[in-house]
Amino acid sequence: MKATVVIPNLNGAGWLRDSIESVWAQTMQDFELIVIDNASTDESLEIARSYVGQENYTLIENDHNTGFSYAVNQGIRAAKGEFVALFNNDAFAEPDWLENLIRAAEADERIFAVSSLMIRHFERELADDAGDYVTILGFACKRGDGMKASRYTNPCRVFSACGGAALYRKRILDEIGLFDENFFAYYEDVDISWRANSLGYKNVYCPTAKCYHICGATTGAVRYNPFKSIQSGRNSILLPYKNMPILMFILNILPLAAGYLLKAAMFRLRGFGPAYGQGFKEALKVMGKLEKPRFRLKNLPNYVFIELWLIVDTFRYIIYRVQRALHIQ
């Protein structure tokens, strides 16, 4: 089987059926679909159950909300496909979405992940995500968020694929490990992409793999809420701590500290200072549980490349913030 599509679901009654139907309507039909339900209490569980018995469909029902990482790992472990595509329950794919993702991945055996062009469902001239990037300040950012989607028509290498609509090569997943379940939600996709970068694999962006996304439908956080603020405060600290070799982390400790102070001020201004602080405290407790990738001298060129990439992406972030402040799209 060529591919497995995995959709995690939590209370997605308003959009899950349309999401599933958009997957079934793909031009490339050599795939299976696995839906993982995280103890939904609305009608979405019945929607997911209504497909049981259909060929190449599997429903996994959890008895509590396990978080994104655990749920998609369940799907990946059950997957039969050469590639695994993760797809949000509030996203809707163009018919050639999966075909274009696979074509992009097959261009190079060193490609680990392929990121889609995610477009805002209710503002279809605007991009939601065209691949993710990370700054030396510790910020993980959505490339193209709120900008004209027409700006992002060229394929390119990106730091990370957005796990909301991304294709992963299962052979490499088996090598580097699955999503870190210490990242309950948010940043887990950047973490796994960083791991791949450190080993010399590539993450790329495919502009022809289009889908439409209701941002924040599951978490209720289009921008921020207490849950997202906690996860952001927590996982933005865990991300560089886990993936930077110790010397690299020490080298970047000052810009990282500056970034966290800036974020703390930003969350406080938005009324979520206590939630962000709670996330920070949780990060300190989780650090000891993280399995840091082993330092390998042969990967030194990759670590240097990532360091330079973080610096360049910091300037990209500054330019983006200036454009948004000036209402340039």
CSV table of C-alpha atoms in Angstrom, one decimal:
chain,number,residue,atom,x,y,z
A,1,MET,CA,0.0,0.0,0.0
A,2,LYS,CA,1.3,3.4,-1.0
A,3,ALA,CA,0.0,5.6,1.9
A,4,THR,CA,-1.9,5.7,5.2
A,5,VAL,CA,-3.9,8.8,6.1
A,6,VAL,CA,-4.3,9.4,9.8
A,7,ILE,CA,-6.9,11.8,11.2
A,8,PRO,CA,-7.0,12.4,14.9
A,9,ASN,CA,-10.4,13.6,16.2
A,10,LEU,CA,-11.7,15.3,19.3
A,11,ASN,CA,-15.3,16.7,19.2
A,12,GLY,CA,-15.2,17.5,15.5
A,13,ALA,CA,-18.9,17.0,14.7
A,14,GLY,CA,-19.1,20.2,12.7
A,15,TRP,CA,-16.3,19.3,10.2
A,16,LEU,CA,-15.2,15.6,10.5
A,17,ARG,CA,-17.5,14.2,7.9
A,18,ASP,CA,-16.4,16.8,5.3
A,19,SER,CA,-12.8,16.2,6.2
A,20,ILE,CA,-13.1,12.4,5.7
A,21,GLU,CA,-15.1,12.8,2.5
A,22,SER,CA,-12.4,15.0,1.0
A,23,VAL,CA,-9.8,12.3,1.7
A,24,TRP,CA,-12.0,9.6,0.1
A,25,ALA,CA,-12.3,11.8,-3.0
A,26,GLN,CA,-8.5,11.7,-3.7
A,27,THR,CA,-7.3,11.0,-7.2
A,28,MET,CA,-4.7,8.6,-5.8
A,29,GLN,CA,-6.7,5.8,-4.2
A,30,ASP,CA,-3.9,3.4,-3.1
A,31,PHE,CA,-4.3,4.3,0.6
A,32,GLU,CA,-6.0,3.4,3.9
A,33,LEU,CA,-7.6,5.8,6.3
A,34,ILE,CA,-7.2,5.6,10.1
A,35,VAL,CA,-9.3,7.8,12.4
A,36,ILE,CA,-8.3,8.0,16.0
A,37,ASP,CA,-11.0,9.4,18.3
A,38,ASN,CA,-9.8,10.9,21.6
A,39,ALA,CA,-13.0,10.2,23.6
A,40,SER,CA,-15.2,12.7,21.8
A,41,THR,CA,-18.4,13.6,23.6
A,42,ASP,CA,-20.2,15.1,20.6
A,43,GLU,CA,-21.7,13.5,17.4
A,44,SER,CA,-18.3,13.2,15.7
A,45,LEU,CA,-17.7,9.7,17.3
A,46,GLU,CA,-20.9,8.4,15.6
A,47,ILE,CA,-19.7,10.1,12.4
A,48,ALA,CA,-16.4,8.2,12.6
A,49,ARG,CA,-18.3,4.9,13.4
A,50,SER,CA,-20.5,5.3,10.4
A,51,TYR,CA,-17.6,4.5,8.1
A,52,VAL,CA,-16.7,1.2,9.9
A,53,GLY,CA,-16.9,-1.6,7.4
A,54,GLN,CA,-15.8,0.5,4.5
A,55,GLU,CA,-12.7,-1.0,2.8
A,56,ASN,CA,-9.4,0.3,4.0
A,57,TYR,CA,-10.9,2.2,6.9
A,58,THR,CA,-10.0,1.7,10.6
A,59,LEU,CA,-11.4,3.5,13.7
A,60,ILE,CA,-9.4,3.5,16.9
A,61,GLU,CA,-11.4,4.7,20.0
A,62,ASN,CA,-9.5,6.0,23.0
A,63,ASP,CA,-11.2,6.3,26.4
A,64,HIS,CA,-9.7,9.6,27.2
A,65,ASN,CA,-8.0,12.5,25.4
A,66,THR,CA,-4.5,11.3,24.9
A,67,GLY,CA,-3.2,14.4,23.1
A,68,PHE,CA,-2.2,14.8,19.4
A,69,SER,CA,1.2,13.0,19.6
A,70,TYR,CA,0.0,9.8,21.3
A,71,ALA,CA,-3.0,9.6,18.9
A,72,VAL,CA,-1.1,10.0,15.7
A,73,ASN,CA,1.5,7.5,17.0
A,74,GLN,CA,-1.3,5.0,17.3
A,75,GLY,CA,-2.2,5.5,13.7
A,76,ILE,CA,1.5,5.4,12.6
A,77,ARG,CA,2.0,2.1,14.4
A,78,ALA,CA,-1.0,0.6,12.7
A,79,ALA,CA,-0.1,2.0,9.3
A,80,LYS,CA,0.5,-0.3,6.3
A,81,GLY,CA,1.5,2.4,3.9
A,82,GLU,CA,4.9,3.4,2.6
A,83,PHE,CA,4.0,6.9,3.5
A,84,VAL,CA,1.9,8.3,6.4
A,85,ALA,CA,-0.1,11.5,5.9
A,86,LEU,CA,-1.4,13.3,9.0
A,87,PHE,CA,-4.5,15.3,8.4
A,88,ASN,CA,-6.4,17.5,10.9
A,89,ASN,CA,-10.1,16.8,11.4
A,90,ASP,CA,-10.8,20.5,10.5
A,91,ALA,CA,-9.0,20.4,7.2
A,92,PHE,CA,-10.4,19.7,3.7
A,93,ALA,CA,-8.2,18.4,0.9
A,94,GLU,CA,-8.2,19.2,-2.8
A,95,PRO,CA,-8.6,16.0,-4.8
A,96,ASP,CA,-5.0,15.8,-5.9
A,97,TRP,CA,-3.6,16.7,-2.4
A,98,LEU,CA,-2.3,13.2,-1.6
A,99,GLU,CA,-1.0,12.5,-5.1
A,100,ASN,CA,1.0,15.7,-5.1
A,101,LEU,CA,2.5,15.0,-1.6
A,102,ILE,CA,3.7,11.6,-2.7
A,103,ARG,CA,5.1,12.9,-6.0
A,104,ALA,CA,7.1,15.5,-4.0
A,105,ALA,CA,8.4,12.8,-1.6
A,106,GLU,CA,9.4,10.4,-4.3
A,107,ALA,CA,11.7,13.0,-5.9
A,108,ASP,CA,14.4,12.3,-3.3
A,109,GLU,CA,14.9,9.3,-0.9
A,110,ARG,CA,16.4,11.7,1.6
A,111,ILE,CA,13.1,13.6,2.0
A,112,PHE,CA,11.5,12.8,5.3
A,113,ALA,CA,8.4,15.1,5.4
A,114,VAL,CA,6.4,17.1,2.9
A,115,SER,CA,4.3,20.0,4.0
A,116,SER,CA,1.1,21.1,2.3
A,117,LEU,CA,-0.1,24.6,1.4
A,118,MET,CA,-2.7,25.0,4.1
A,119,ILE,CA,-5.2,27.8,3.2
A,120,ARG,CA,-7.6,29.5,5.6
A,121,HIS,CA,-11.0,27.9,5.0
A,122,PHE,CA,-13.0,31.1,5.5
A,123,GLU,CA,-10.4,33.4,3.9
A,124,ARG,CA,-9.3,31.5,0.9
A,125,GLU,CA,-7.0,34.1,-0.5
A,126,LEU,CA,-4.8,33.8,2.6
A,127,ALA,CA,-2.4,31.1,3.6
A,128,ASP,CA,-2.6,29.4,7.0
A,129,ASP,CA,0.7,27.5,6.8
A,130,ALA,CA,3.3,26.8,4.1
A,131,GLY,CA,5.8,24.9,6.2
A,132,ASP,CA,7.1,25.9,9.7
A,133,TYR,CA,10.4,27.5,10.8
A,134,VAL,CA,12.2,28.1,14.0
A,135,THR,CA,14.1,31.2,15.2
A,136,ILE,CA,17.1,31.5,17.5
A,137,LEU,CA,14.7,33.1,20.0
A,138,GLY,CA,13.0,29.7,20.4
A,139,PHE,CA,9.9,30.7,18.5
A,140,ALA,CA,8.4,28.1,16.1
A,141,CYS,CA,6.4,30.0,13.4
A,142,LYS,CA,3.9,29.2,10.7
A,143,ARG,CA,5.4,30.3,7.3
A,144,GLY,CA,2.9,32.4,5.4
A,145,ASP,CA,0.3,32.7,8.2
A,146,GLY,CA,-2.1,35.4,7.2
A,147,MET,CA,-0.3,36.3,4.0
A,148,LYS,CA,-1.6,36.0,0.4
A,149,ALA,CA,-1.5,32.3,-0.6
A,150,SER,CA,-0.3,33.4,-4.0
A,151,ARG,CA,3.1,34.3,-2.5
A,152,TYR,CA,3.8,30.6,-1.8
A,153,THR,CA,3.7,28.9,-5.3
A,154,ASN,CA,7.3,27.6,-5.3
A,155,PRO,CA,8.5,24.3,-3.8
A,156,CYS,CA,11.3,24.7,-1.4
A,157,ARG,CA,13.1,23.1,1.6
A,158,VAL,CA,11.5,24.1,5.0
A,159,PHE,CA,12.7,23.5,8.5
A,160,SER,CA,9.6,21.6,9.5
A,161,ALA,CA,6.4,20.3,7.9
A,162,CYS,CA,3.2,21.3,9.7
A,163,GLY,CA,1.6,18.1,11.1
A,164,GLY,CA,-1.9,19.4,10.3
A,165,ALA,CA,-1.5,18.3,6.7
A,166,ALA,CA,1.9,16.6,6.1
A,167,LEU,CA,3.3,13.4,4.5
A,168,TYR,CA,6.0,11.4,6.3
A,169,ARG,CA,8.2,8.6,4.9
A,170,LYS,CA,7.5,5.7,7.2
A,171,ARG,CA,11.0,4.1,6.7
A,172,ILE,CA,12.5,7.2,8.3
A,173,LEU,CA,9.9,7.3,11.1
A,174,ASP,CA,10.9,3.8,11.9
A,175,GLU,CA,14.6,4.9,12.1
A,176,ILE,CA,14.3,8.2,14.1
A,177,GLY,CA,11.3,7.4,16.2
A,178,LEU,CA,7.7,8.6,16.3
A,179,PHE,CA,6.2,11.8,17.7
A,180,ASP,CA,7.4,12.7,21.2
A,181,GLU,CA,4.4,12.2,23.5
A,182,ASN,CA,5.8,14.6,26.1
A,183,PHE,CA,4.6,17.3,23.6
A,184,PHE,CA,0.9,16.8,24.3
A,185,ALA,CA,-0.1,19.3,21.5
A,186,TYR,CA,1.8,21.9,19.5
A,187,TYR,CA,5.5,21.8,18.5
A,188,GLU,CA,5.5,18.0,18.2
A,189,ASP,CA,5.7,18.3,14.4
A,190,VAL,CA,8.6,20.7,14.7
A,191,ASP,CA,10.4,18.4,17.1
A,192,ILE,CA,10.3,15.4,14.8
A,193,SER,CA,11.3,17.5,11.8
A,194,TRP,CA,14.2,19.0,13.8
A,195,ARG,CA,15.3,15.4,14.6
A,196,ALA,CA,15.3,14.6,10.9
A,197,ASN,CA,17.3,17.7,10.1
A,198,SER,CA,19.9,16.7,12.6
A,199,LEU,CA,20.4,13.4,10.8
A,200,GLY,CA,20.7,15.0,7.4
A,201,TYR,CA,17.2,14.3,6.1
A,202,LYS,CA,15.1,16.9,4.3
A,203,ASN,CA,11.7,18.5,4.9
A,204,VAL,CA,10.1,20.1,1.9
A,205,TYR,CA,7.1,22.3,1.0
A,206,CYS,CA,4.8,21.3,-1.9
A,207,PRO,CA,2.6,24.2,-3.0
A,208,THR,CA,0.4,22.0,-5.2
A,209,ALA,CA,-0.7,19.9,-2.3
A,210,LYS,CA,-3.6,22.2,-1.2
A,211,CYS,CA,-6.1,21.9,1.6
A,212,TYR,CA,-8.3,24.3,3.5
A,213,HIS,CA,-8.1,24.6,7.3
A,214,ILE,CA,-10.4,25.9,10.1
A,215,CYS,CA,-7.5,27.0,12.3
A,216,GLY,CA,-8.0,26.1,16.0
A,217,ALA,CA,-11.3,24.4,15.6
A,218,THR,CA,-10.5,21.5,18.0
A,219,THR,CA,-8.6,23.5,20.7
A,220,GLY,CA,-10.8,26.6,20.4
A,221,ALA,CA,-7.7,28.7,19.9
A,222,VAL,CA,-7.6,30.6,16.6
A,223,ARG,CA,-4.9,32.8,18.2
A,224,TYR,CA,-4.6,32.0,21.9
A,225,ASN,CA,-6.5,30.6,24.9
A,226,PRO,CA,-5.4,29.2,28.2
A,227,PHE,CA,-4.8,25.7,26.9
A,228,LYS,CA,-2.7,26.9,23.9
A,229,SER,CA,-0.8,29.4,26.2
A,230,ILE,CA,0.2,26.6,28.5
A,231,GLN,CA,1.3,24.4,25.7
A,232,SER,CA,3.2,27.2,24.0
A,233,GLY,CA,5.0,28.1,27.2
A,234,ARG,CA,5.9,24.5,27.9
A,235,ASN,CA,6.8,23.2,24.5
A,236,SER,CA,8.7,26.2,23.2
A,237,ILE,CA,11.2,25.5,26.0
A,238,LEU,CA,11.3,21.8,25.5
A,239,LEU,CA,11.9,22.1,21.7
A,240,PRO,CA,15.4,23.6,21.7
A,241,TYR,CA,16.4,22.0,25.0
A,242,LYS,CA,15.7,18.6,23.6
A,243,ASN,CA,17.1,19.0,20.1
A,244,MET,CA,20.2,21.3,20.6
A,245,PRO,CA,23.4,19.5,21.5
A,246,ILE,CA,24.6,20.9,24.9
A,247,LEU,CA,27.2,23.2,23.4
A,248,MET,CA,24.7,24.6,20.9
A,249,PHE,CA,22.2,25.1,23.7
A,250,ILE,CA,24.8,27.0,25.8
A,251,LEU,CA,25.8,29.1,22.8
A,252,ASN,CA,22.1,30.1,22.3
A,253,ILE,CA,21.1,30.5,25.9
A,254,LEU,CA,21.0,34.3,25.8
A,255,PRO,CA,18.9,34.7,22.7
A,256,LEU,CA,16.6,31.9,23.9
A,257,ALA,CA,16.2,33.7,27.3
A,258,ALA,CA,15.5,37.0,25.5
A,259,GLY,CA,12.9,35.2,23.4
A,260,TYR,CA,11.2,33.6,26.4
A,261,LEU,CA,11.0,37.0,28.2
A,262,LEU,CA,9.5,38.6,25.1
A,263,LYS,CA,7.0,35.8,24.9
A,264,ALA,CA,6.1,36.1,28.5
A,265,ALA,CA,5.5,39.8,28.1
A,266,MET,CA,3.4,39.1,25.0
A,267,PHE,CA,1.2,36.5,26.7
A,268,ARG,CA,0.8,38.8,29.7
A,269,LEU,CA,-0.4,41.7,27.5
A,270,ARG,CA,-3.0,39.3,26.0
A,271,GLY,CA,-4.2,38.2,29.4
A,272,PHE,CA,-2.6,34.8,29.4
A,273,GLY,CA,0.5,35.5,31.6
A,274,PRO,CA,-0.4,33.0,34.3
A,275,ALA,CA,-1.2,30.2,31.8
A,276,TYR,CA,2.2,30.8,30.0
A,277,GLY,CA,3.9,30.7,33.4
A,278,GLN,CA,2.2,27.4,34.2
A,279,GLY,CA,3.6,26.1,30.9
A,280,PHE,CA,7.1,27.2,31.9
A,281,LYS,CA,6.8,25.4,35.2
A,282,GLU,CA,5.5,22.2,33.5
A,283,ALA,CA,8.5,22.3,31.1
A,284,LEU,CA,11.0,22.2,34.0
A,285,LYS,CA,9.2,19.1,35.3
A,286,VAL,CA,9.2,17.4,31.9
A,287,MET,CA,12.8,18.1,31.0
A,288,GLY,CA,14.2,15.1,32.8
A,289,LYS,CA,11.8,12.8,30.9
A,290,LEU,CA,12.9,13.9,27.5
A,291,GLU,CA,15.0,11.5,25.4
A,292,LYS,CA,17.5,13.8,23.8
A,293,PRO,CA,18.9,12.6,20.5
A,294,ARG,CA,22.4,11.3,20.9
A,295,PHE,CA,25.2,13.6,19.8
A,296,ARG,CA,27.0,12.2,16.8
A,297,LEU,CA,30.2,13.9,15.6
A,298,LYS,CA,29.4,12.9,12.0
A,299,ASN,CA,26.3,15.1,12.2
A,300,LEU,CA,28.3,18.2,13.1
A,301,PRO,CA,27.8,19.7,9.7
A,302,ASN,CA,24.0,19.3,10.2
A,303,TYR,CA,24.2,21.0,13.6
A,304,VAL,CA,26.1,23.9,12.1
A,305,PHE,CA,23.6,24.1,9.2
A,306,ILE,CA,20.7,24.2,11.7
A,307,GLU,CA,22.4,27.0,13.7
A,308,LEU,CA,22.7,29.1,10.6
A,309,TRP,CA,19.2,28.3,9.6
A,310,LEU,CA,17.9,29.5,13.0
A,311,ILE,CA,19.7,32.8,12.6
A,312,VAL,CA,18.4,33.3,9.1
A,313,ASP,CA,14.8,32.5,10.2
A,314,THR,CA,15.1,35.0,13.0
A,315,PHE,CA,15.4,37.7,10.3
A,316,ARG,CA,12.6,36.1,8.4
A,317,TYR,CA,10.4,36.4,11.5
A,318,ILE,CA,11.3,40.1,12.0
A,319,ILE,CA,10.4,40.8,8.4
A,320,TYR,CA,7.1,39.0,8.8
A,321,ARG,CA,6.2,40.9,12.0
A,322,VAL,CA,7.0,44.2,10.2
A,323,GLN,CA,4.8,43.2,7.3
A,324,ARG,CA,1.9,42.2,9.5
A,325,ALA,CA,2.3,45.5,11.5
A,326,LEU,CA,2.1,47.4,8.2
A,327,HIS,CA,-0.9,45.2,7.0
A,328,ILE,CA,1.1,43.9,4.1
A,329,GLN,CA,-0.2,40.7,2.8
